[in-house]
GROMACS .gro file of N, CA and C in nm:
model
  489
    1MET      N    1  -2.180   5.717  -2.422
    1MET     CA    2  -2.188   5.552  -2.452
    1MET      C    3  -2.295   5.507  -2.490
    2SER      N    4  -2.287   5.407  -2.607
    2SER     CA    5  -2.416   5.340  -2.590
    2SER      C    6  -2.451   5.237  -2.552
    3ALA      N    7  -2.570   5.203  -2.501
    3ALA     CA    8  -2.607   5.076  -2.432
    3ALA      C    9  -2.531   4.971  -2.493
    4ARG      N   10  -2.507   4.930  -2.585
    4ARG     CA   11  -2.485   4.810  -2.636
    4ARG      C   12  -2.304   4.841  -2.596
    5ARG      N   13  -2.246   4.899  -2.579
    5ARG     CA   14  -2.118   4.947  -2.590
    5ARG      C   15  -2.095   4.916  -2.429
    6GLU      N   16  -2.157   4.932  -2.323
    6GLU     CA   17  -2.150   4.939  -2.217
    6GLU      C   18  -2.200   4.804  -2.160
    7GLN      N   19  -2.306   4.744  -2.198
    7GLN     CA   20  -2.321   4.560  -2.208
    7GLN      C   21  -2.207   4.494  -2.219
    8LYS      N   22  -2.144   4.515  -2.352
    8LYS     CA   23  -2.003   4.454  -2.356
    8LYS      C   24  -1.907   4.450  -2.234
    9LEU      N   25  -1.870   4.560  -2.190
    9LEU     CA   26  -1.818   4.650  -2.112
    9LEU      C   27  -1.804   4.573  -1.971
   10GLU      N   28  -1.958   4.545  -1.950
   10GLU     CA   29  -2.007   4.497  -1.818
   10GLU      C   30  -1.969   4.348  -1.813
   11ILE      N   31  -2.021   4.269  -1.943
   11ILE     CA   32  -1.950   4.158  -1.974
   11ILE      C   33  -1.820   4.111  -1.926
   12VAL      N   34  -1.771   4.163  -2.001
   12VAL     CA   35  -1.598   4.194  -2.014
   12VAL      C   36  -1.550   4.211  -1.843
   13VAL      N   37  -1.632   4.300  -1.767
   13VAL     CA   38  -1.556   4.339  -1.646
   13VAL      C   39  -1.607   4.209  -1.539
   14GLY      N   40  -1.726   4.154  -1.578
   14GLY     CA   41  -1.757   4.018  -1.506
   14GLY      C   42  -1.901   4.056  -1.411
   15LYS      N   43  -1.944   4.197  -1.470
   15LYS     CA   44  -2.085   4.246  -1.420
   15LYS      C   45  -2.225   4.195  -1.521
   16GLY      N   46  -2.204   4.136  -1.585
   16GLY     CA   47  -2.304   4.097  -1.662
   16GLY      C   48  -2.376   3.997  -1.604
   17LYS      N   49  -2.498   3.939  -1.660
   17LYS     CA   50  -2.569   3.823  -1.647
   17LYS      C   51  -2.501   3.714  -1.639
   18GLY      N   52  -2.408   3.666  -1.707
   18GLY     CA   53  -2.380   3.521  -1.680
   18GLY      C   54  -2.271   3.516  -1.572
   19SER      N   55  -2.223   3.596  -1.491
   19SER     CA   56  -2.071   3.609  -1.393
   19SER      C   57  -2.146   3.496  -1.283
   20GLY      N   58  -2.238   3.485  -1.243
   20GLY     CA   59  -2.331   3.441  -1.134
   20GLY      C   60  -2.320   3.289  -1.179
   21LEU      N   61  -2.340   3.246  -1.297
   21LEU     CA   62  -2.314   3.119  -1.331
   21LEU      C   63  -2.205   3.065  -1.379
   22ALA      N   64  -2.077   3.175  -1.419
   22ALA     CA   65  -1.982   3.111  -1.410
   22ALA      C   66  -1.891   3.076  -1.301
   23LYS      N   67  -1.919   3.147  -1.191
   23LYS     CA   68  -1.885   3.139  -1.055
   23LYS      C   69  -1.913   2.963  -1.012
   24ARG      N   70  -2.057   3.007  -0.981
   24ARG     CA   71  -2.145   2.854  -0.951
   24ARG      C   72  -2.033   2.719  -1.032
   25THR      N   73  -2.026   2.764  -1.182
   25THR     CA   74  -1.977   2.635  -1.243
   25THR      C   75  -1.850   2.641  -1.186
   26ARG      N   76  -1.741   2.735  -1.196
   26ARG     CA   77  -1.607   2.677  -1.114
   26ARG      C   78  -1.642   2.643  -0.962
   27VAL      N   79  -1.713   2.667  -0.864
   27VAL     CA   80  -1.735   2.615  -0.778
   27VAL      C   81  -1.774   2.461  -0.784
   28LYS      N   82  -1.874   2.443  -0.838
   28LYS     CA   83  -1.908   2.288  -0.863
   28LYS      C   84  -1.764   2.172  -0.928
   29TRP      N   85  -1.716   2.294  -1.034
   29TRP     CA   86  -1.578   2.211  -1.067
   29TRP      C   87  -1.467   2.170  -0.970
   30LEU      N   88  -1.460   2.270  -0.895
   30LEU     CA   89  -1.358   2.259  -0.784
   30LEU      C   90  -1.398   2.128  -0.703
   31ILE      N   91  -1.533   2.119  -0.678
   31ILE     CA   92  -1.594   2.057  -0.553
   31ILE      C   93  -1.564   1.891  -0.639
   32ASN      N   94  -1.570   1.892  -0.747
   32ASN     CA   95  -1.600   1.754  -0.841
   32ASN      C   96  -1.456   1.701  -0.817
   33LEU      N   97  -1.337   1.809  -0.835
   33LEU     CA   98  -1.209   1.797  -0.875
   33LEU      C   99  -1.136   1.743  -0.728
   34ALA      N  100  -1.218   1.823  -0.631
   34ALA     CA  101  -1.185   1.752  -0.477
   34ALA      C  102  -1.206   1.645  -0.451
   35ILE      N  103  -1.308   1.584  -0.512
   35ILE     CA  104  -1.394   1.470  -0.454
   35ILE      C  105  -1.311   1.343  -0.530
   36GLY      N  106  -1.294   1.369  -0.665
   36GLY     CA  107  -1.245   1.273  -0.778
   36GLY      C  108  -1.061   1.271  -0.743
   37LEU      N  109  -1.017   1.377  -0.658
   37LEU     CA  110  -0.868   1.337  -0.643
   37LEU      C  111  -0.902   1.250  -0.499
   38SER      N  112  -0.987   1.261  -0.383
   38SER     CA  113  -1.027   1.208  -0.303
   38SER      C  114  -1.057   1.061  -0.304
   39VAL      N  115  -1.116   1.044  -0.395
   39VAL     CA  116  -1.154   0.912  -0.446
   39VAL      C  117  -1.048   0.826  -0.513
   40LEU      N  118  -0.957   0.893  -0.576
   40LEU     CA  119  -0.849   0.849  -0.614
   40LEU      C  120  -0.743   0.810  -0.554
   41CYS      N  121  -0.712   0.880  -0.457
   41CYS     CA  122  -0.623   0.867  -0.337
   41CYS      C  123  -0.658   0.766  -0.260
   42LEU      N  124  -0.817   0.711  -0.224
   42LEU     CA  125  -0.829   0.610  -0.142
   42LEU      C  126  -0.812   0.518  -0.224
   43ALA      N  127  -0.853   0.497  -0.360
   43ALA     CA  128  -0.866   0.382  -0.430
   43ALA      C  129  -0.732   0.335  -0.510
   44THR      N  130  -0.661   0.403  -0.467
   44THR     CA  131  -0.502   0.378  -0.555
   44THR      C  132  -0.435   0.282  -0.450
   45PRO      N  133  -0.420   0.277  -0.306
   45PRO     CA  134  -0.357   0.131  -0.283
   45PRO      C  135  -0.416   0.034  -0.257
   46ALA      N  136  -0.553   0.027  -0.287
   46ALA     CA  137  -0.646  -0.096  -0.310
   46ALA      C  138  -0.612  -0.162  -0.461
   47ALA      N  139  -0.616  -0.097  -0.531
   47ALA     CA  140  -0.591  -0.101  -0.678
   47ALA      C  141  -0.435  -0.181  -0.673
   48LEU      N  142  -0.363  -0.131  -0.628
   48LEU     CA  143  -0.181  -0.155  -0.603
   48LEU      C  144  -0.172  -0.288  -0.587
   49TYR      N  145  -0.257  -0.315  -0.461
   49TYR     CA  146  -0.260  -0.441  -0.365
   49TYR      C  147  -0.315  -0.523  -0.472
   50ALA      N  148  -0.410  -0.530  -0.524
   50ALA     CA  149  -0.487  -0.636  -0.620
   50ALA      C  150  -0.370  -0.658  -0.765
   51TRP      N  151  -0.330  -0.526  -0.789
   51TRP     CA  152  -0.257  -0.577  -0.904
   51TRP      C  153  -0.093  -0.621  -0.856
   52GLY      N  154  -0.036  -0.636  -0.746
   52GLY     CA  155   0.059  -0.682  -0.707
   52GLY      C  156  -0.002  -0.829  -0.682
   53LEU      N  157  -0.097  -0.873  -0.608
   53LEU     CA  158  -0.109  -1.005  -0.579
   53LEU      C  159  -0.142  -1.106  -0.752
   54SER      N  160  -0.175  -1.031  -0.842
   54SER     CA  161  -0.188  -1.044  -0.940
   54SER      C  162  -0.088  -1.107  -1.031
   55LEU      N  163   0.047  -1.061  -0.996
   55LEU     CA  164   0.176  -1.071  -1.048
   55LEU      C  165   0.223  -1.177  -1.012
   56VAL      N  166   0.174  -1.236  -0.875
   56VAL     CA  167   0.263  -1.338  -0.794
   56VAL      C  168   0.157  -1.468  -0.828
   57GLU      N  169   0.233  -1.552  -0.890
   57GLU     CA  170   0.205  -1.707  -0.946
   57GLU      C  171   0.062  -1.736  -0.843
   58ALA      N  172   0.161  -1.786  -0.697
   58ALA     CA  173   0.058  -1.854  -0.604
   58ALA      C  174   0.076  -1.798  -0.488
   59ARG      N  175  -0.027  -1.804  -0.396
   59ARG     CA  176  -0.020  -1.742  -0.260
   59ARG      C  177   0.075  -1.831  -0.156
   60PRO      N  178   0.173  -1.763  -0.094
   60PRO     CA  179   0.203  -1.878   0.005
   60PRO      C  180   0.175  -1.963   0.120
   61VAL      N  181   0.209  -2.084   0.090
   61VAL     CA  182   0.169  -2.196   0.163
   61VAL      C  183   0.188  -2.205   0.348
   62PRO      N  184   0.079  -2.182   0.409
   62PRO     CA  185   0.156  -2.182   0.554
   62PRO      C  186   0.207  -2.299   0.602
   63PRO      N  187   0.335  -2.293   0.694
   63PRO     CA  188   0.406  -2.433   0.742
   63PRO      C  189   0.285  -2.506   0.813
   64ALA      N  190   0.318  -2.649   0.800
   64ALA     CA  191   0.238  -2.747   0.822
   64ALA      C  192   0.297  -2.791   0.992
   65ASN      N  193   0.400  -2.773   0.985
   65ASN     CA  194   0.491  -2.819   1.126
   65ASN      C  195   0.487  -2.652   1.205
   66LEU      N  196   0.438  -2.669   1.323
   66LEU     CA  197   0.512  -2.543   1.407
   66LEU      C  198   0.607  -2.568   1.464
   67VAL      N  199   0.663  -2.427   1.523
   67VAL     CA  200   0.807  -2.467   1.631
   67VAL      C  201   0.752  -2.435   1.769
   68THR      N  202   0.826  -2.496   1.873
   68THR     CA  203   0.810  -2.419   2.001
   68THR      C  204   0.847  -2.295   2.018
   69ALA      N  205   0.777  -2.246   2.131
   69ALA     CA  206   0.772  -2.133   2.185
   69ALA      C  207   0.948  -2.062   2.144
   70LYS      N  208   1.053  -2.131   2.176
   70LYS     CA  209   1.151  -2.058   2.233
   70LYS      C  210   1.220  -2.073   2.078
   71GLN      N  211   1.217  -2.184   1.968
   71GLN     CA  212   1.265  -2.164   1.840
   71GLN      C  213   1.161  -2.021   1.774
   72GLY      N  214   1.073  -2.000   1.803
   72GLY     CA  215   1.017  -1.876   1.733
   72GLY      C  216   1.025  -1.795   1.799
   73LEU      N  217   1.066  -1.747   1.925
   73LEU     CA  218   1.151  -1.626   1.960
   73LEU      C  219   1.290  -1.606   1.929
   74ASP      N  220   1.339  -1.723   1.917
   74ASP     CA  221   1.503  -1.734   1.847
   74ASP      C  222   1.483  -1.693   1.664
   75ALA      N  223   1.448  -1.729   1.654
   75ALA     CA  224   1.435  -1.655   1.463
   75ALA      C  225   1.389  -1.549   1.450
   76TRP      N  226   1.255  -1.485   1.549
   76TRP     CA  227   1.224  -1.326   1.562
   76TRP      C  228   1.326  -1.282   1.601
   77GLN      N  229   1.442  -1.298   1.729
   77GLN     CA  230   1.506  -1.201   1.773
   77GLN      C  231   1.631  -1.180   1.673
   78TYR      N  232   1.640  -1.283   1.582
   78TYR     CA  233   1.769  -1.325   1.506
   78TYR      C  234   1.724  -1.199   1.414
   79ILE      N  235   1.581  -1.159   1.334
   79ILE     CA  236   1.533  -1.096   1.244
   79ILE      C  237   1.482  -0.949   1.318
   80GLU      N  238   1.439  -0.948   1.409
   80GLU     CA  239   1.359  -0.805   1.448
   80GLU      C  240   1.481  -0.761   1.553
   81ASP      N  241   1.474  -0.640   1.595
   81ASP     CA  242   1.526  -0.589   1.690
   81ASP      C  243   1.441  -0.524   1.802
   82ASP      N  244   1.339  -0.609   1.858
   82ASP     CA  245   1.236  -0.591   1.928
   82ASP      C  246   1.250  -0.653   2.059
   83PRO      N  247   1.257  -0.599   2.168
   83PRO     CA  248   1.277  -0.686   2.286
   83PRO      C  249   1.139  -0.756   2.344
   84SER      N  250   1.049  -0.682   2.329
   84SER     CA  251   0.893  -0.725   2.340
   84SER      C  252   0.848  -0.852   2.301
   85GLY      N  253   0.924  -0.900   2.244
   85GLY     CA  254   0.901  -1.021   2.183
   85GLY      C  255   0.802  -1.042   1.989
   86PRO      N  256   0.749  -1.161   1.983
   86PRO     CA  257   0.725  -1.151   1.855
   86PRO      C  258   0.582  -1.094   1.844
   87HIS      N  259   0.555  -1.008   1.733
   87HIS     CA  260   0.369  -0.960   1.701
   87HIS      C  261   0.378  -0.959   1.546
   88VAL      N  262   0.288  -0.980   1.521
   88VAL     CA  263   0.251  -0.938   1.342
   88VAL      C  264   0.160  -0.891   1.339
   89PRO      N  265   0.132  -0.748   1.313
   89PRO     CA  266   0.086  -0.647   1.288
   89PRO      C  267  -0.011  -0.692   1.138
   90LYS      N  268  -0.147  -0.647   1.154
   90LYS     CA  269  -0.214  -0.704   1.062
   90LYS      C  270  -0.237  -0.562   0.939
   91LEU      N  271  -0.162  -0.575   0.844
   91LEU     CA  272  -0.168  -0.469   0.755
   91LEU      C  273  -0.282  -0.433   0.669
   92ASN      N  274  -0.271  -0.360   0.584
   92ASN     CA  275  -0.416  -0.317   0.477
   92ASN      C  276  -0.318  -0.225   0.386
   93PRO      N  277  -0.383  -0.242   0.310
   93PRO     CA  278  -0.302  -0.132   0.182
   93PRO      C  279  -0.255   0.007   0.186
   94TRP      N  280  -0.367   0.073   0.302
   94TRP     CA  281  -0.373   0.221   0.330
   94TRP      C  282  -0.247   0.188   0.449
   95THR      N  283  -0.230   0.138   0.528
   95THR     CA  284  -0.142   0.153   0.624
   95THR      C  285   0.016   0.133   0.586
   96VAL      N  286   0.004   0.039   0.434
   96VAL     CA  287   0.148   0.012   0.394
   96VAL      C  288   0.178   0.119   0.295
   97ALA      N  289   0.076   0.232   0.254
   97ALA     CA  290   0.103   0.299   0.150
   97ALA      C  291   0.137   0.441   0.216
   98PHE      N  292   0.085   0.417   0.378
   98PHE     CA  293   0.111   0.531   0.463
   98PHE      C  294   0.254   0.552   0.498
   99HIS      N  295   0.315   0.410   0.512
   99HIS     CA  296   0.458   0.374   0.563
   99HIS      C  297   0.532   0.410   0.456
  100TYR      N  298   0.522   0.391   0.328
  100TYR     CA  299   0.596   0.449   0.223
  100TYR      C  300   0.580   0.596   0.193
  101LEU      N  301   0.509   0.657   0.227
  101LEU     CA  302   0.524   0.800   0.231
  101LEU      C  303   0.622   0.845   0.359
  102ARG      N  304   0.613   0.801   0.437
  102ARG     CA  305   0.693   0.802   0.555
  102ARG      C  306   0.853   0.776   0.555
  103THR      N  307   0.876   0.670   0.536
  103THR     CA  308   0.959   0.612   0.522
  103THR      C  309   0.992   0.523   0.399
  104THR      N  310   1.098   0.422   0.401
  104THR     CA  311   1.129   0.364   0.252
  104THR      C  312   1.088   0.225   0.309
  105ARG      N  313   1.077   0.202   0.422
  105ARG     CA  314   1.045   0.091   0.466
  105ARG      C  315   0.893   0.035   0.450
  106PRO      N  316   0.855  -0.026   0.404
  106PRO     CA  317   0.717  -0.093   0.351
  106PRO      C  318   0.636  -0.070   0.475
  107THR      N  319   0.705  -0.133   0.559
  107THR     CA  320   0.593  -0.189   0.707
  107THR      C  321   0.665  -0.191   0.800
  108ASP      N  322   0.579  -0.192   0.924
  108ASP     CA  323   0.667  -0.188   1.035
  108ASP      C  324   0.681  -0.355   1.079
  109SER      N  325   0.688  -0.442   1.002
  109SER     CA  326   0.771  -0.583   1.044
  109SER      C  327   0.868  -0.598   0.917
  110LEU      N  328   0.970  -0.651   0.975
  110LEU     CA  329   1.066  -0.679   0.875
  110LEU      C  330   1.041  -0.799   0.827
  111THR      N  331   1.014  -0.920   0.970
  111THR     CA  332   0.987  -1.015   0.925
  111THR      C  333   0.902  -1.069   0.833
  112LEU      N  334   0.771  -0.988   0.806
  112LEU     CA  335   0.706  -0.964   0.682
  112LEU      C  336   0.744  -0.938   0.548
  113GLN      N  337   0.803  -0.843   0.562
  113GLN     CA  338   0.884  -0.781   0.452
  113GLN      C  339   0.993  -0.937   0.393
  114ILE      N  340   1.073  -0.992   0.515
  114ILE     CA  341   1.113  -1.121   0.444
  114ILE      C  342   1.071  -1.226   0.385
  115LEU      N  343   0.948  -1.268   0.461
  115LEU     CA  344   0.873  -1.369   0.428
  115LEU      C  345   0.796  -1.360   0.320
  116ALA      N  346   0.765  -1.205   0.245
  116ALA     CA  347   0.737  -1.175   0.144
  116ALA      C  348   0.849  -1.179  -0.002
  117ARG      N  349   0.939  -1.141   0.057
  117ARG     CA  350   1.085  -1.109  -0.042
  117ARG      C  351   1.104  -1.304  -0.099
  118ASN      N  352   1.078  -1.357   0.010
  118ASN     CA  353   1.137  -1.521  -0.039
  118ASN      C  354   1.017  -1.596  -0.117
  119HIS      N  355   0.888  -1.563  -0.124
  119HIS     CA  356   0.801  -1.590  -0.176
  119HIS      C  357   0.776  -1.536  -0.324
  120VAL      N  358   0.789  -1.409  -0.327
  120VAL     CA  359   0.793  -1.358  -0.469
  120VAL      C  360   0.931  -1.365  -0.536
  121ARG      N  361   1.044  -1.372  -0.486
  121ARG     CA  362   1.135  -1.390  -0.571
  121ARG      C  363   1.140  -1.558  -0.627
  122ASP      N  364   1.088  -1.626  -0.610
  122ASP     CA  365   1.045  -1.751  -0.643
  122ASP      C  366   0.879  -1.764  -0.749
  123HIS      N  367   0.812  -1.696  -0.724
  123HIS     CA  368   0.690  -1.680  -0.774
  123HIS      C  369   0.632  -1.549  -0.860
  124LEU      N  370   0.686  -1.475  -0.907
  124LEU     CA  371   0.705  -1.309  -0.933
  124LEU      C  372   0.699  -1.354  -1.088
  125GLN      N  373   0.606  -1.319  -1.183
  125GLN     CA  374   0.608  -1.313  -1.309
  125GLN      C  375   0.663  -1.224  -1.402
  126ASP      N  376   0.641  -1.039  -1.355
  126ASP     CA  377   0.761  -1.009  -1.405
  126ASP      C  378   0.801  -0.927  -1.324
  127TYR      N  379   0.939  -0.929  -1.351
  127TYR     CA  380   1.058  -0.869  -1.275
  127TYR      C  381   1.121  -0.721  -1.270
  128ARG      N  382   1.026  -0.643  -1.292
  128ARG     CA  383   1.045  -0.500  -1.335
  128ARG      C  384   1.050  -0.476  -1.207
  129VAL      N  385   1.127  -0.354  -1.152
  129VAL     CA  386   1.121  -0.319  -1.036
  129VAL      C  387   1.015  -0.274  -0.941
  130ILE      N  388   0.951  -0.209  -1.035
  130ILE     CA  389   0.800  -0.143  -0.946
  130ILE      C  390   0.753  -0.285  -0.897
  131ALA      N  391   0.709  -0.353  -1.024
  131ALA     CA  392   0.632  -0.502  -0.973
  131ALA      C  393   0.717  -0.580  -0.872
  132TRP      N  394   0.842  -0.543  -0.874
  132TRP     CA  395   0.876  -0.651  -0.743
  132TRP      C  396   0.836  -0.570  -0.604
  133HIS      N  397   0.840  -0.468  -0.611
  133HIS     CA  398   0.830  -0.371  -0.488
  133HIS      C  399   0.627  -0.406  -0.471
  134ILE      N  400   0.579  -0.373  -0.534
  134ILE     CA  401   0.465  -0.342  -0.520
  134ILE      C  402   0.407  -0.539  -0.504
  135SER      N  403   0.457  -0.645  -0.548
  135SER     CA  404   0.422  -0.731  -0.517
  135SER      C  405   0.495  -0.835  -0.403
  136VAL      N  406   0.593  -0.774  -0.320
  136VAL     CA  407   0.652  -0.794  -0.166
  136VAL      C  408   0.543  -0.758  -0.093
  137ALA      N  409   0.523  -0.579  -0.151
  137ALA     CA  410   0.417  -0.536  -0.006
  137ALA      C  411   0.295  -0.596  -0.014
  138SER      N  412   0.225  -0.625  -0.164
  138SER     CA  413   0.133  -0.659  -0.103
  138SER      C  414   0.111  -0.852  -0.105
  139ILE      N  415   0.179  -0.934  -0.112
  139ILE     CA  416   0.237  -1.085   0.000
  139ILE      C  417   0.257  -1.018   0.118
  140ALA      N  418   0.349  -0.932   0.156
  140ALA     CA  419   0.351  -0.904   0.300
  140ALA      C  420   0.198  -0.878   0.341
  141ILE      N  421   0.122  -0.806   0.304
  141ILE     CA  422  -0.001  -0.754   0.362
  141ILE      C  423  -0.073  -0.925   0.337
  142TRP      N  424  -0.094  -0.956   0.274
  142TRP     CA  425  -0.200  -1.126   0.231
  142TRP      C  426  -0.125  -1.180   0.356
  143VAL      N  427  -0.005  -1.192   0.392
  143VAL     CA  428   0.043  -1.284   0.485
  143VAL      C  429  -0.024  -1.237   0.605
  144SER      N  430   0.015  -1.115   0.642
  144SER     CA  431  -0.038  -1.081   0.784
  144SER      C  432  -0.163  -1.096   0.824
  145ARG      N  433  -0.271  -1.085   0.684
  145ARG     CA  434  -0.425  -1.135   0.706
  145ARG      C  435  -0.461  -1.269   0.708
  146ASN      N  436  -0.347  -1.354   0.666
  146ASN     CA  437  -0.394  -1.501   0.620
  146ASN      C  438  -0.314  -1.590   0.717
  147TRP      N  439  -0.237  -1.549   0.756
  147TRP     CA  440  -0.112  -1.650   0.839
  147TRP      C  441  -0.146  -1.609   1.004
  148THR      N  442  -0.149  -1.700   1.077
  148THR     CA  443  -0.140  -1.698   1.245
  148THR      C  444  -0.009  -1.641   1.277
  149GLU      N  445   0.037  -1.615   1.384
  149GLU     CA  446   0.167  -1.546   1.449
  149GLU      C  447   0.275  -1.674   1.412
  150GLU      N  448   0.214  -1.786   1.483
  150GLU     CA  449   0.245  -1.897   1.500
  150GLU      C  450   0.312  -1.974   1.366
  151GLN      N  451   0.230  -1.974   1.272
  151GLN     CA  452   0.278  -1.975   1.119
  151GLN      C  453   0.405  -1.886   1.059
  152VAL      N  454   0.418  -1.741   1.131
  152VAL     CA  455   0.464  -1.696   1.047
  152VAL      C  456   0.615  -1.684   1.108
  153LEU      N  457   0.600  -1.726   1.276
  153LEU     CA  458   0.708  -1.760   1.290
  153LEU      C  459   0.776  -1.885   1.272
  154ALA      N  460   0.690  -1.996   1.275
  154ALA     CA  461   0.737  -2.155   1.149
  154ALA      C  462   0.808  -2.119   1.040
  155GLU      N  463   0.798  -2.037   0.964
  155GLU     CA  464   0.806  -2.069   0.845
  155GLU      C  465   0.959  -1.951   0.838
  156LEU      N  466   0.978  -1.816   0.937
  156LEU     CA  467   1.091  -1.745   0.971
  156LEU      C  468   1.190  -1.881   1.045
  157HIS      N  469   1.156  -1.939   1.127
  157HIS     CA  470   1.232  -2.067   1.182
  157HIS      C  471   1.281  -2.136   1.077
  158ARG      N  472   1.217  -2.172   0.967
  158ARG     CA  473   1.234  -2.256   0.872
  158ARG      C  474   1.379  -2.220   0.790
  159LEU      N  475   1.320  -2.066   0.760
  159LEU     CA  476   1.445  -1.998   0.631
  159LEU      C  477   1.549  -1.975   0.773
  160TYR      N  478   1.532  -1.924   0.837
  160TYR     CA  479   1.698  -1.887   0.959
  160TYR      C  480   1.709  -1.985   1.076
  161GLY      N  481   1.633  -2.030   1.109
  161GLY     CA  482   1.636  -2.141   1.222
  161GLY      C  483   1.780  -2.151   1.267
  162GLY      N  484   1.833  -2.201   1.369
  162GLY     CA  485   1.958  -2.239   1.400
  162GLY      C  486   2.073  -2.119   1.356
  163ARG      N  487   2.072  -2.008   1.316
  163ARG     CA  488   2.187  -1.907   1.277
  163ARG      C  489   2.206  -1.793   1.436
   0.00000   0.00000   0.00000
């Protein structure tokens, strides 16, 4: 067999000069792909949160008048099935995305979801289904981070007080 033919055969089989370079290129490509997918997974919830907020004309205004502890507890118990009493978790886009992956309920607080839905219903610019759900989740996150528990209970009492 001629030397030239042997060299071609080695390159085809993978024993030639370029095989180490090809393997290193493949490993670098896989590492870059893994890093890119990780960045994409980490950035997506934040981007969806920002997009959801941009679809809503205005942020909710906290109520000026707070309610008594009894009124707040009554409103809370009307909505939530939690005997431990009112608590408003601080949400972020990643916890909400995690909840969506686990269940169909976007947050662990039905109260925040109800307040967000009420606000979005009156202030959403785009009423497509996906825009609605992303906006409700975004406003729920925003309310959990910008309102106090007392303000959430006062708004809940305003919406559902006396029922």
